[in-house]
Coordinates of C-alpha atoms in Angstrom, one line a residue:
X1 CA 84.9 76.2 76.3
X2 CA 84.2 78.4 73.5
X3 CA 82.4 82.2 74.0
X4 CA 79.1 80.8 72.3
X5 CA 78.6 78.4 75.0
X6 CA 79.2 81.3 77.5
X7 CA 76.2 81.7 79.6
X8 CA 75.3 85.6 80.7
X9 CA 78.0 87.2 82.7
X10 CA 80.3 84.3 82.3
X11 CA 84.0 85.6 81.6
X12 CA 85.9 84.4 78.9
X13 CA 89.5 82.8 79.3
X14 CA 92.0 85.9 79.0
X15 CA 92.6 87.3 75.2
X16 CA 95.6 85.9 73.3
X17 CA 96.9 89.5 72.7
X18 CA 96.0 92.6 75.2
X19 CA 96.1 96.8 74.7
X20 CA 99.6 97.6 75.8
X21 CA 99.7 98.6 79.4
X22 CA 102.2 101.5 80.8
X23 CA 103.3 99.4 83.1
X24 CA 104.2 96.7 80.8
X25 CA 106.5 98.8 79.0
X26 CA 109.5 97.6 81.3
X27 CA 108.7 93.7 81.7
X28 CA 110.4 91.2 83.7
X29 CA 112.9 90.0 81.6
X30 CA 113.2 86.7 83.8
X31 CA 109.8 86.2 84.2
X32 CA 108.6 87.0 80.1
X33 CA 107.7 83.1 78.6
X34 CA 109.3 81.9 82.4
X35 CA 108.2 78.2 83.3
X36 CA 110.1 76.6 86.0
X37 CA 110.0 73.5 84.2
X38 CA 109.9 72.8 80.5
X39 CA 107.4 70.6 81.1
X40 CA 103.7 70.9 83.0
X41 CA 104.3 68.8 86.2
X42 CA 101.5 66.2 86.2
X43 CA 101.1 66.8 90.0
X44 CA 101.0 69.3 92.5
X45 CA 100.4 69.9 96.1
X46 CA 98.9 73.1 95.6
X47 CA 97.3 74.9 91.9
X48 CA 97.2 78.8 92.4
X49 CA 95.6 79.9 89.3
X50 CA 96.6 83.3 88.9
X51 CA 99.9 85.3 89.1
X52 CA 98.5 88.7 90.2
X53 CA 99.0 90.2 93.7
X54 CA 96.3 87.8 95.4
X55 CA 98.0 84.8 93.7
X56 CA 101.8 86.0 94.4
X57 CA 100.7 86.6 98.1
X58 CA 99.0 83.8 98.8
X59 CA 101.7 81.7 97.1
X60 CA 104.6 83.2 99.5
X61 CA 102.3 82.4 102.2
X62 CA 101.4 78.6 101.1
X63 CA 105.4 78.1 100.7
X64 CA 106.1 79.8 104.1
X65 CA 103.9 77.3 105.4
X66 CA 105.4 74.0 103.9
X67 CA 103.7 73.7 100.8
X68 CA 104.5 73.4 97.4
X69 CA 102.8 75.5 94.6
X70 CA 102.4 75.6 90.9
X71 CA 101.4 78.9 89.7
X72 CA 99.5 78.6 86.2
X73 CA 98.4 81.7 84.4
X74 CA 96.8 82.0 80.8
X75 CA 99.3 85.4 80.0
X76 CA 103.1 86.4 80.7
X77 CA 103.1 87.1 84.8
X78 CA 100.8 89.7 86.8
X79 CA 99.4 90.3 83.0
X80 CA 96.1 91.0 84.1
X81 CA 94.5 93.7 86.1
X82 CA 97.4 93.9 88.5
X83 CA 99.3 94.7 85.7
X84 CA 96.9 96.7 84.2
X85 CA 95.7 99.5 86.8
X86 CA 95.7 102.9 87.4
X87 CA 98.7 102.8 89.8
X88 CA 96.8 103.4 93.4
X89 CA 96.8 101.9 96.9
X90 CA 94.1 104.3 98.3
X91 CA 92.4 102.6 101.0
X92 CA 88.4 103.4 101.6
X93 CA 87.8 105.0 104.6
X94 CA 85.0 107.2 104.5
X95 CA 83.2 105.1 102.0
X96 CA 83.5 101.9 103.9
X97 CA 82.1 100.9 106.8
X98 CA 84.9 100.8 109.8
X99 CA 85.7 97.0 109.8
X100 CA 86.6 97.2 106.2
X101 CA 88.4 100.6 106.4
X102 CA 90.8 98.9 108.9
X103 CA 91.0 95.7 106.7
X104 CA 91.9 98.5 103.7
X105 CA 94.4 100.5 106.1
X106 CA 96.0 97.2 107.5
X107 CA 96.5 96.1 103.7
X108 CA 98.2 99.4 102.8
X109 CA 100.4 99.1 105.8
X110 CA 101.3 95.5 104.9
X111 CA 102.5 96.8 101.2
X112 CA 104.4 99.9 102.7
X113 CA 106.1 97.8 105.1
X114 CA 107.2 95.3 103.0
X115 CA 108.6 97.8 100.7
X116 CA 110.4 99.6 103.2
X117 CA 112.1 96.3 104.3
X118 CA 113.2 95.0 100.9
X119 CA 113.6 98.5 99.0
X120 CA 111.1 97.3 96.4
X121 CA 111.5 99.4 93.2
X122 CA 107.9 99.8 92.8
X123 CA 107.6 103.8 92.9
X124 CA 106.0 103.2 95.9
X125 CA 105.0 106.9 97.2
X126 CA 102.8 107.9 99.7
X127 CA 101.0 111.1 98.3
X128 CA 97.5 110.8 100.5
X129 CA 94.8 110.6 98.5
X130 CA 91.8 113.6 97.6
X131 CA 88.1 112.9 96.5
X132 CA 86.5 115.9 94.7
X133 CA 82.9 115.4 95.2
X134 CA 80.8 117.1 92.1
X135 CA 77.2 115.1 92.7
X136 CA 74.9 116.7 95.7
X137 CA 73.9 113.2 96.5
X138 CA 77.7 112.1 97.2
X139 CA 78.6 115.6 99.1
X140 CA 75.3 114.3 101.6
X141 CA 76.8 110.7 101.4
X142 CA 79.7 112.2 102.5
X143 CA 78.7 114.9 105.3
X144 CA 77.1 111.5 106.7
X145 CA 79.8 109.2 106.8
X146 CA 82.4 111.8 108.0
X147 CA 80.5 112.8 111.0
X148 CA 80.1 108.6 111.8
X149 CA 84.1 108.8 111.5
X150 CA 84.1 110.7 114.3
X151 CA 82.4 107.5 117.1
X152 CA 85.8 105.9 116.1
X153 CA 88.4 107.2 117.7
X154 CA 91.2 105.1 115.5
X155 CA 89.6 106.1 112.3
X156 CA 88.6 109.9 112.7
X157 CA 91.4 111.7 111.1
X158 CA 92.1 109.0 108.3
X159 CA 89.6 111.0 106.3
X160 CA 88.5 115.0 106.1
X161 CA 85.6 116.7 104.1
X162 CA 87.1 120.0 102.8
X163 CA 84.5 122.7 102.0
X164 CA 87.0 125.6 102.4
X165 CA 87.3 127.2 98.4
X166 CA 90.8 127.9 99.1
X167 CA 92.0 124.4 100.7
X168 CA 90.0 122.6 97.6
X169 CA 92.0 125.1 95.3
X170 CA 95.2 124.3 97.2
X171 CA 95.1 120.6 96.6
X172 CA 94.6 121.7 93.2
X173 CA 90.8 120.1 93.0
X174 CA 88.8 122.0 90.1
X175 CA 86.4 125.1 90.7
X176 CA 84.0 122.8 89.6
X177 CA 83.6 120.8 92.8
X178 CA 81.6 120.8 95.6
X179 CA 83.7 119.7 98.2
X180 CA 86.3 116.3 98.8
X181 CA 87.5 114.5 100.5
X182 CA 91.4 114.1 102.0
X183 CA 92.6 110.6 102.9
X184 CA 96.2 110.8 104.5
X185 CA 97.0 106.8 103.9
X186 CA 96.7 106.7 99.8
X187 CA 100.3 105.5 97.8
X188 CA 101.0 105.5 94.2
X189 CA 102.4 102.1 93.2
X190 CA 103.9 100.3 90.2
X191 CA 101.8 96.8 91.0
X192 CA 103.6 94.8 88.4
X193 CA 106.6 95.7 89.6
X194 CA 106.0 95.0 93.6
X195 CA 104.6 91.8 92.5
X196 CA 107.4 90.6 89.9
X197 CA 109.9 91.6 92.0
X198 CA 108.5 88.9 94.6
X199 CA 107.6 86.5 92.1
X200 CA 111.4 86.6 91.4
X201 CA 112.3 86.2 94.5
X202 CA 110.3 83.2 94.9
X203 CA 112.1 81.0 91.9
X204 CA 115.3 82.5 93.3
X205 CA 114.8 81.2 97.2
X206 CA 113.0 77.9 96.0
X207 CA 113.5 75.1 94.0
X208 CA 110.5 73.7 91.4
X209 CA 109.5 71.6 93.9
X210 CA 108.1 74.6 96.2
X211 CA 107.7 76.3 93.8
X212 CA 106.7 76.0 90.2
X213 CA 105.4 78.9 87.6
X214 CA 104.1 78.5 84.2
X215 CA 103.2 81.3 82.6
X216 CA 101.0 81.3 79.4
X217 CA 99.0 78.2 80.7
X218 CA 95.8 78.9 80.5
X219 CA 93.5 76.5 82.3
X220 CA 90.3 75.7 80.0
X221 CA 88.5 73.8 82.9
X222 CA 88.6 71.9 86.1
X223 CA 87.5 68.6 87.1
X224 CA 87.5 66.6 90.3
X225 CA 88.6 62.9 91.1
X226 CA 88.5 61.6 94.3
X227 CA 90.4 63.6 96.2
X228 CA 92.3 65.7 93.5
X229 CA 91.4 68.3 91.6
X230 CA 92.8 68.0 87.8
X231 CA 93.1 71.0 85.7
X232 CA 93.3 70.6 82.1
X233 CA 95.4 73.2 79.9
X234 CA 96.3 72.5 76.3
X235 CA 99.6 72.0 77.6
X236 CA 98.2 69.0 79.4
X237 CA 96.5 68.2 82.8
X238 CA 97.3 68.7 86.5
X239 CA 95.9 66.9 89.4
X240 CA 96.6 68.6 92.6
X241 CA 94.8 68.4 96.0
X242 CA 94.0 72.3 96.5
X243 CA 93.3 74.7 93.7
X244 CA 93.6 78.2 94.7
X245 CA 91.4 80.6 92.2
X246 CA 93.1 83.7 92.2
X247 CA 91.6 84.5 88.6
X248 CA 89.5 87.6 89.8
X249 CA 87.1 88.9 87.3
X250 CA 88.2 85.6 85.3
X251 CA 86.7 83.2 87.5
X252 CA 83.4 82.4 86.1
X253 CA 85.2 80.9 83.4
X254 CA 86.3 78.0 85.5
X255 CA 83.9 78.0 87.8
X256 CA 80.2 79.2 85.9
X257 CA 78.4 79.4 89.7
X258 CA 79.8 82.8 90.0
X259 CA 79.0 84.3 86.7
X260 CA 76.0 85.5 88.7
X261 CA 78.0 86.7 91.6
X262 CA 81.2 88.3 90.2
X263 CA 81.1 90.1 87.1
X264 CA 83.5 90.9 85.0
X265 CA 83.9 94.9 84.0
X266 CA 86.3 96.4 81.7
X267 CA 88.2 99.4 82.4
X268 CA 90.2 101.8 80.7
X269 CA 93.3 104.0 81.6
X270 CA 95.6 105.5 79.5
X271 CA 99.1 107.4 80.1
X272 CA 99.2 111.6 79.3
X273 CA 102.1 113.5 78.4
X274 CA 102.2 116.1 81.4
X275 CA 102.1 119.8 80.1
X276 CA 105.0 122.0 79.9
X277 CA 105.5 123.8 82.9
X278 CA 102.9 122.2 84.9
X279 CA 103.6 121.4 88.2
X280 CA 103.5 118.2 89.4
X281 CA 100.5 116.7 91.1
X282 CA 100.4 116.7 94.9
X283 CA 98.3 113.8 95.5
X284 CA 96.1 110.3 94.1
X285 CA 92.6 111.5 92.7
X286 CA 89.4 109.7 92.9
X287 CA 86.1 110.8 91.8
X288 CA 82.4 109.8 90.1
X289 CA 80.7 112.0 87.3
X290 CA 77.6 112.1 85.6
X291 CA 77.2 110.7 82.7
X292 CA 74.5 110.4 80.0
X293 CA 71.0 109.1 81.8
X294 CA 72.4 109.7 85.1
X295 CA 75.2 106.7 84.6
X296 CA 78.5 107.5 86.4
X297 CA 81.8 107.2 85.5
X298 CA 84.5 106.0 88.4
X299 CA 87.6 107.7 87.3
X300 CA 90.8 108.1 89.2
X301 CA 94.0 109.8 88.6
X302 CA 97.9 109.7 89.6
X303 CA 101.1 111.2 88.2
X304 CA 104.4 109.5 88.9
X305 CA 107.8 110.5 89.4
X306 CA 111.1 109.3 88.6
X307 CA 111.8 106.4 90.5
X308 CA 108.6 107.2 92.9
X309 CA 111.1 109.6 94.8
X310 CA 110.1 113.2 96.8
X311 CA 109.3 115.8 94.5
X312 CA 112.3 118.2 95.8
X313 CA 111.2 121.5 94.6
X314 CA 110.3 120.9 91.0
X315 CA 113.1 118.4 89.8
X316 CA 110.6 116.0 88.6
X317 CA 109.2 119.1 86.0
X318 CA 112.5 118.7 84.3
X319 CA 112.8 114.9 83.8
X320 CA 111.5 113.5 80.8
X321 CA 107.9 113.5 80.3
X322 CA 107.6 109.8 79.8
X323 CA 108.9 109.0 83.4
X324 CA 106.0 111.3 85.2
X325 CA 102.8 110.2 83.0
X326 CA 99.4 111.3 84.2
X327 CA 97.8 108.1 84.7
X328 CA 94.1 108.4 84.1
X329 CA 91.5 106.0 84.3
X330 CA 87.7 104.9 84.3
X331 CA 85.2 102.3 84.4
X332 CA 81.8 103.0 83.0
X333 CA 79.2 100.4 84.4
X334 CA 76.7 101.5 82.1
X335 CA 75.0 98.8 79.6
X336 CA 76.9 98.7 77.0
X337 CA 80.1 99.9 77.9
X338 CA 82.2 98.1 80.1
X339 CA 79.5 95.9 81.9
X340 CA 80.1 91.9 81.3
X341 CA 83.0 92.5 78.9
X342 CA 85.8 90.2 79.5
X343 CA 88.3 90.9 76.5
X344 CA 91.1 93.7 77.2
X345 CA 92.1 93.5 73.3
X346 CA 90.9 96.7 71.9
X347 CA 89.8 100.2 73.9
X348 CA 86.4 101.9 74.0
X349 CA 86.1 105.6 72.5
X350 CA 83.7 106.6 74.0
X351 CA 86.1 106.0 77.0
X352 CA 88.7 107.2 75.0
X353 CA 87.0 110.9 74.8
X354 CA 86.7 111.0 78.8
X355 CA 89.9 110.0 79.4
X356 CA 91.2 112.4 76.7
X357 CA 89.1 115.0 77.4
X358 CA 88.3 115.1 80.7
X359 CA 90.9 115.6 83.4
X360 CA 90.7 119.5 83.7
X361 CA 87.0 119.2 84.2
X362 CA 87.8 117.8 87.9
X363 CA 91.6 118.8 88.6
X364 CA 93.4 122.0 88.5
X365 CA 97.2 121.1 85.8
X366 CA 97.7 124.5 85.5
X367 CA 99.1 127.3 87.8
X368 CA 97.1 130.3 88.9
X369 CA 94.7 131.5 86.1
X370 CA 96.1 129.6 83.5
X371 CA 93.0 128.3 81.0
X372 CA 93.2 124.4 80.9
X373 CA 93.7 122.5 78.2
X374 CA 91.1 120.8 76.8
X375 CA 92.8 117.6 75.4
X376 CA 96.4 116.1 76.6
X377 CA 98.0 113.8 74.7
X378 CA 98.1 110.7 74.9
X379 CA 101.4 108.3 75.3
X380 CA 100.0 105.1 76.2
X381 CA 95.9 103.6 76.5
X382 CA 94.9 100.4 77.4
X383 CA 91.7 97.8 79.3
X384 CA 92.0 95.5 81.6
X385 CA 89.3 93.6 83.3
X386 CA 87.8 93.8 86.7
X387 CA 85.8 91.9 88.7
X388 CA 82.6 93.3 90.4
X389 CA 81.5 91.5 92.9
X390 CA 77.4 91.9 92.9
X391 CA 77.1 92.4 96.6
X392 CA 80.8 94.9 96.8
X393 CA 82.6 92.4 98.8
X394 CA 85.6 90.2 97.9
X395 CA 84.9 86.5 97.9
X396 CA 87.4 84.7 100.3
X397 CA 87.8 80.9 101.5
X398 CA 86.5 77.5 100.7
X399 CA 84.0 77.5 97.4
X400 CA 80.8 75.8 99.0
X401 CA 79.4 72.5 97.4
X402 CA 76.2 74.9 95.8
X403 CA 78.6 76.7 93.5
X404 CA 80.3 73.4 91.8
X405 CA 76.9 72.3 90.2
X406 CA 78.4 73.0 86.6
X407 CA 81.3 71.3 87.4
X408 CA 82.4 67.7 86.4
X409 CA 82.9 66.3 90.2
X410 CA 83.1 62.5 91.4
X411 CA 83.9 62.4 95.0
X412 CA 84.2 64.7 97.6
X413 CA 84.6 68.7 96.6
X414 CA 86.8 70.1 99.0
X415 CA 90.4 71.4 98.4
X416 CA 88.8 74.5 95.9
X417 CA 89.2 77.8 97.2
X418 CA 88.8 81.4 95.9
X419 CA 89.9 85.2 96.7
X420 CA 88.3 87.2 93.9
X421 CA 86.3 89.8 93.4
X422 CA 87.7 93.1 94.1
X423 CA 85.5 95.4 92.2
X424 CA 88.2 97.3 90.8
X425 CA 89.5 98.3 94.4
X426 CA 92.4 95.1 94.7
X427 CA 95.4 97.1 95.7
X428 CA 94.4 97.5 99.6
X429 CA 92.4 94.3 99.8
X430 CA 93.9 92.0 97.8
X431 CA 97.3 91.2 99.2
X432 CA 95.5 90.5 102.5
X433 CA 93.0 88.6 101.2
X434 CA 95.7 86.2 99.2
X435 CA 97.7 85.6 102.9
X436 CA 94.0 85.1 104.5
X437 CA 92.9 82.4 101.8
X438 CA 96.6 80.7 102.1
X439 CA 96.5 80.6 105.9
X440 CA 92.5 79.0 105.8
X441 CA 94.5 76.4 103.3
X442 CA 97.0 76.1 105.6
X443 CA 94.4 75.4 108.8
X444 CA 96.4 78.1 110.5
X445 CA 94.3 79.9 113.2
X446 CA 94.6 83.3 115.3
X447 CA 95.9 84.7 111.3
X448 CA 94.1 87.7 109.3
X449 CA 90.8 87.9 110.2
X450 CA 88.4 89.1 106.5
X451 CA 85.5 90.7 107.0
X452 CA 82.7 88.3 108.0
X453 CA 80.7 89.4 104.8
X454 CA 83.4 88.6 102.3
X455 CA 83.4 84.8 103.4
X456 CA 82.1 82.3 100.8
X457 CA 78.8 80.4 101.6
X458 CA 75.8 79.0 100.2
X459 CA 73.5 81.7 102.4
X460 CA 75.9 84.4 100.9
X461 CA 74.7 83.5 97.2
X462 CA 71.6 83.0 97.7
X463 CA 71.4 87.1 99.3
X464 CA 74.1 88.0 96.2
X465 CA 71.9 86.5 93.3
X466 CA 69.2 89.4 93.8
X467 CA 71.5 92.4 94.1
X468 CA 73.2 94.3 91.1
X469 CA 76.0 96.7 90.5
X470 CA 75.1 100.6 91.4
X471 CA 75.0 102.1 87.8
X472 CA 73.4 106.1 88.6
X473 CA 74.5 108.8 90.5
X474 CA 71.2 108.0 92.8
X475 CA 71.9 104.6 93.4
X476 CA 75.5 105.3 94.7
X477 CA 74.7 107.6 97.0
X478 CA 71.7 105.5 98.3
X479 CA 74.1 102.6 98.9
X480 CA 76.9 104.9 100.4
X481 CA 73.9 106.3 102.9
X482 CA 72.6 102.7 103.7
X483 CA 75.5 100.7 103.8

């Protein structure tokens, strides 16, 4: 399918060639060009499209269970927006309503825990996690959902509004803001690490037959037969009898029914230098600003430390500037900017100037009085693409009959299935969501239970097809009221 045949909001297949992503800069060396066999096997069990953290959980889950699984991804492994983040696990707990905060907090502990257990050298580092709140309409937002914290007894202290100019100063939040938020359960993590390193262990525990990755495969479409699904890659075909998209902000490529459902949105994040002498940050950042016309910007920061270990009294100010990067990024919904964009190949300046520009304007680098600077420099900048789901909910479980209408079918249309749509928040739902999709596949009962809301269904497109994205200050804190 070429781009000119692309109806509106459809994604491309991933770009050939991608912006350079920090946390590419130390690949996989086992996993670069890796395919299990030199040849495409003609037949599978199971397809899981997608090598990210949805894919590489749900795939550990499908083999747990008795299956076996080829893994097909257009790109080198967890290239995508796994691998192209800003580095967070930072769970929504005021901003969420209480059955998908404790879906966000279960995910988190999932990822700490199986860290812990295998000593995953992901820089996994639990930091907690501070919202600075600049717009009047999300410090009301706020107020409101804080104080409905409070009716759930196993949720009220996972999140605190700090008004207090002192306390805001101490967890070095600018003078600018109005208030934040502090979230105790937010991590720092190096995703394409935590997921290579079980993506590794995968091809090491299992033979092809279990298990089967191909890496730079992209699949161009997907047709059904029968009973079996065949995917068709310029490497050849595939037939298999479930197909697992894990594709994300990719999947209305393959499957057009959701171009009006999950959008794709680029993103941008670059690596800064730290300042000399600047103390090193306490915590994860998230915040929205203004933009021109009211548009916001979602930006979110993190600085990391060597090896993701305890700051210990200001060793980490001495190690090498490279190793403790201020990861910054942002997504700009606005038209024209990242809105529909589906190419992570080039970088947006007018992105570039807020990322640049724009981190002293909402957190405190400096000690005491010291005047900020204005621009830091920058190491390392790159996109990757997100997928926005049009009602903010994940899209988990069997794809209905009413979104294969574009597709070539003859015969019956079960066996596809789907876990996408993450709207740029994947690290504490995805992992979940992968294990939840593998266990439906599986017909294993009693397992994760997703939020009722994120299931796929006819009824749930139909509602989806006449909502859009929140693009203005307003509309966020309407939805973050209402919701």
């Amino acid at each position: 399918m070429t781009g000119s045949l692309l109806q509106y909001g459809q994604a491309e297949l991933p770009t050939e060639n991608s912006t350079h992503s920090y946390w590419h800069r130390d690949p996989s060396r086992k996993l670069l060009g890796h395919r299990t066999t030199s040849d495409l096997p003609p037949k599978a069990d199971i397809v899981v499209i997608g090598s990210g953290i949805t894919g590489t959980f749900a795939a550990r889950e499908l083999i747990a269970g008795g299956r076996g699984v080829v893994m097909l991804d257009a790109r080198e492994a967890c290239w995508g927006a796994t691998g192209r983040n800003g580095g967070h696990c930072h769970p929504g707990v005021w901003n969420n309503t209480p059955e998908v905060a404790r879906f966000e907090l279960a995910t988190f502990n999932l990822i700490r825990g199986l860290v812990a257990e295998h000593d995953i050298p992901c820089s996994w580092h639990v930091a907690g996690g501070v919202h600075p709140i600049f717009p009047p309409e999300v410090l009301a937002a706020a107020r409101k959902r804080i104080s409905s914290l409070q009716q759930h007894p196993d949720l009220r202290d996972k999140a605190v509004l700090i008004q207090d100019s002192d306390e805001l100063a101490a967890r070095r939040v600018a003078p600018g803001a109005l208030a934040a938020v502090y979230q105790p359960n937010a991590a720092r993590c190096w995703a394409y690490k935590l997921v290579t390193w079980l993506l590794e262990r995968l091809l090491a525990e299992h033979d092809a037959v279990a298990f089967n990755l191909q890496t730079n495969t992209p699949v161009e479409r997907i047709q059904r037969r029968g009973s079996s699904w065949i995917l068709h890659t310029p490497r050849g075909s595939v037939c298999a009898g479930d197909v697992l998209l894990a594709s994300n902000a990719y999947t209305s490529h393959l499957l057009p029914q959701m171009a009006g459902l999950i959008l794709p949105v680029r993103g941008q994040v670059c690596a800064l230098e730290p300042l000399p002498g600047a103390p090193h940050l306490p915590h994860n950042y998230v915040w929205i600003k203004s933009e021109e016309r009211q548009y916001f910007t979602h930006q979110y920061l993190i600085q990391l430390g060597p090896q993701g270990e305890e700051d210990d009294g200001g060793e980490w100010s001495l190690s090498p500037a490279e190793d403790r990067p201020l990861v910054f990024g942002c997504d700009y919904t606005a038209p024209g900017r990242g809105e529909g964009i589906s190419r992570d190949d080039e970088v947006d300046p007018i992105l570039s100037r807020i990322l640049h520009m724009g981190l002293s304007k909402a957190v405190k680098l400096l000690p005491g009085d010291q005047p900020e600077r204005e621009e830091l420099r920058v190491a390392y900048e790159w996109t990757g693409i997100m997928g926005y789901s049009l009602d903010g909910g994940p899209w988990v479980g069997r794809v209905p009959e009413a979104l294969m209408h574009n597709l070539d079918v003859e015969g019956d249309v079960g066996g596809l299935w789907i876990s996408a749509g993450y709207t740029g928040h994947g690290m504490p739902v995805a992992a979940r969501c992968g294990v939840a999709v593998a266990e439906m596949m599986l017909g294993k009962e009693g397992g994760i239970q997703v939020p009722i809301q994120w299931i796929a269904s006819e009824e749930r497109a139909e509602r989806a097809r006449g909502l859009d994205i929140p693009r203005t200050i307003e509309e966020m804190g309407t939805m973050m009221v209402t919701e």
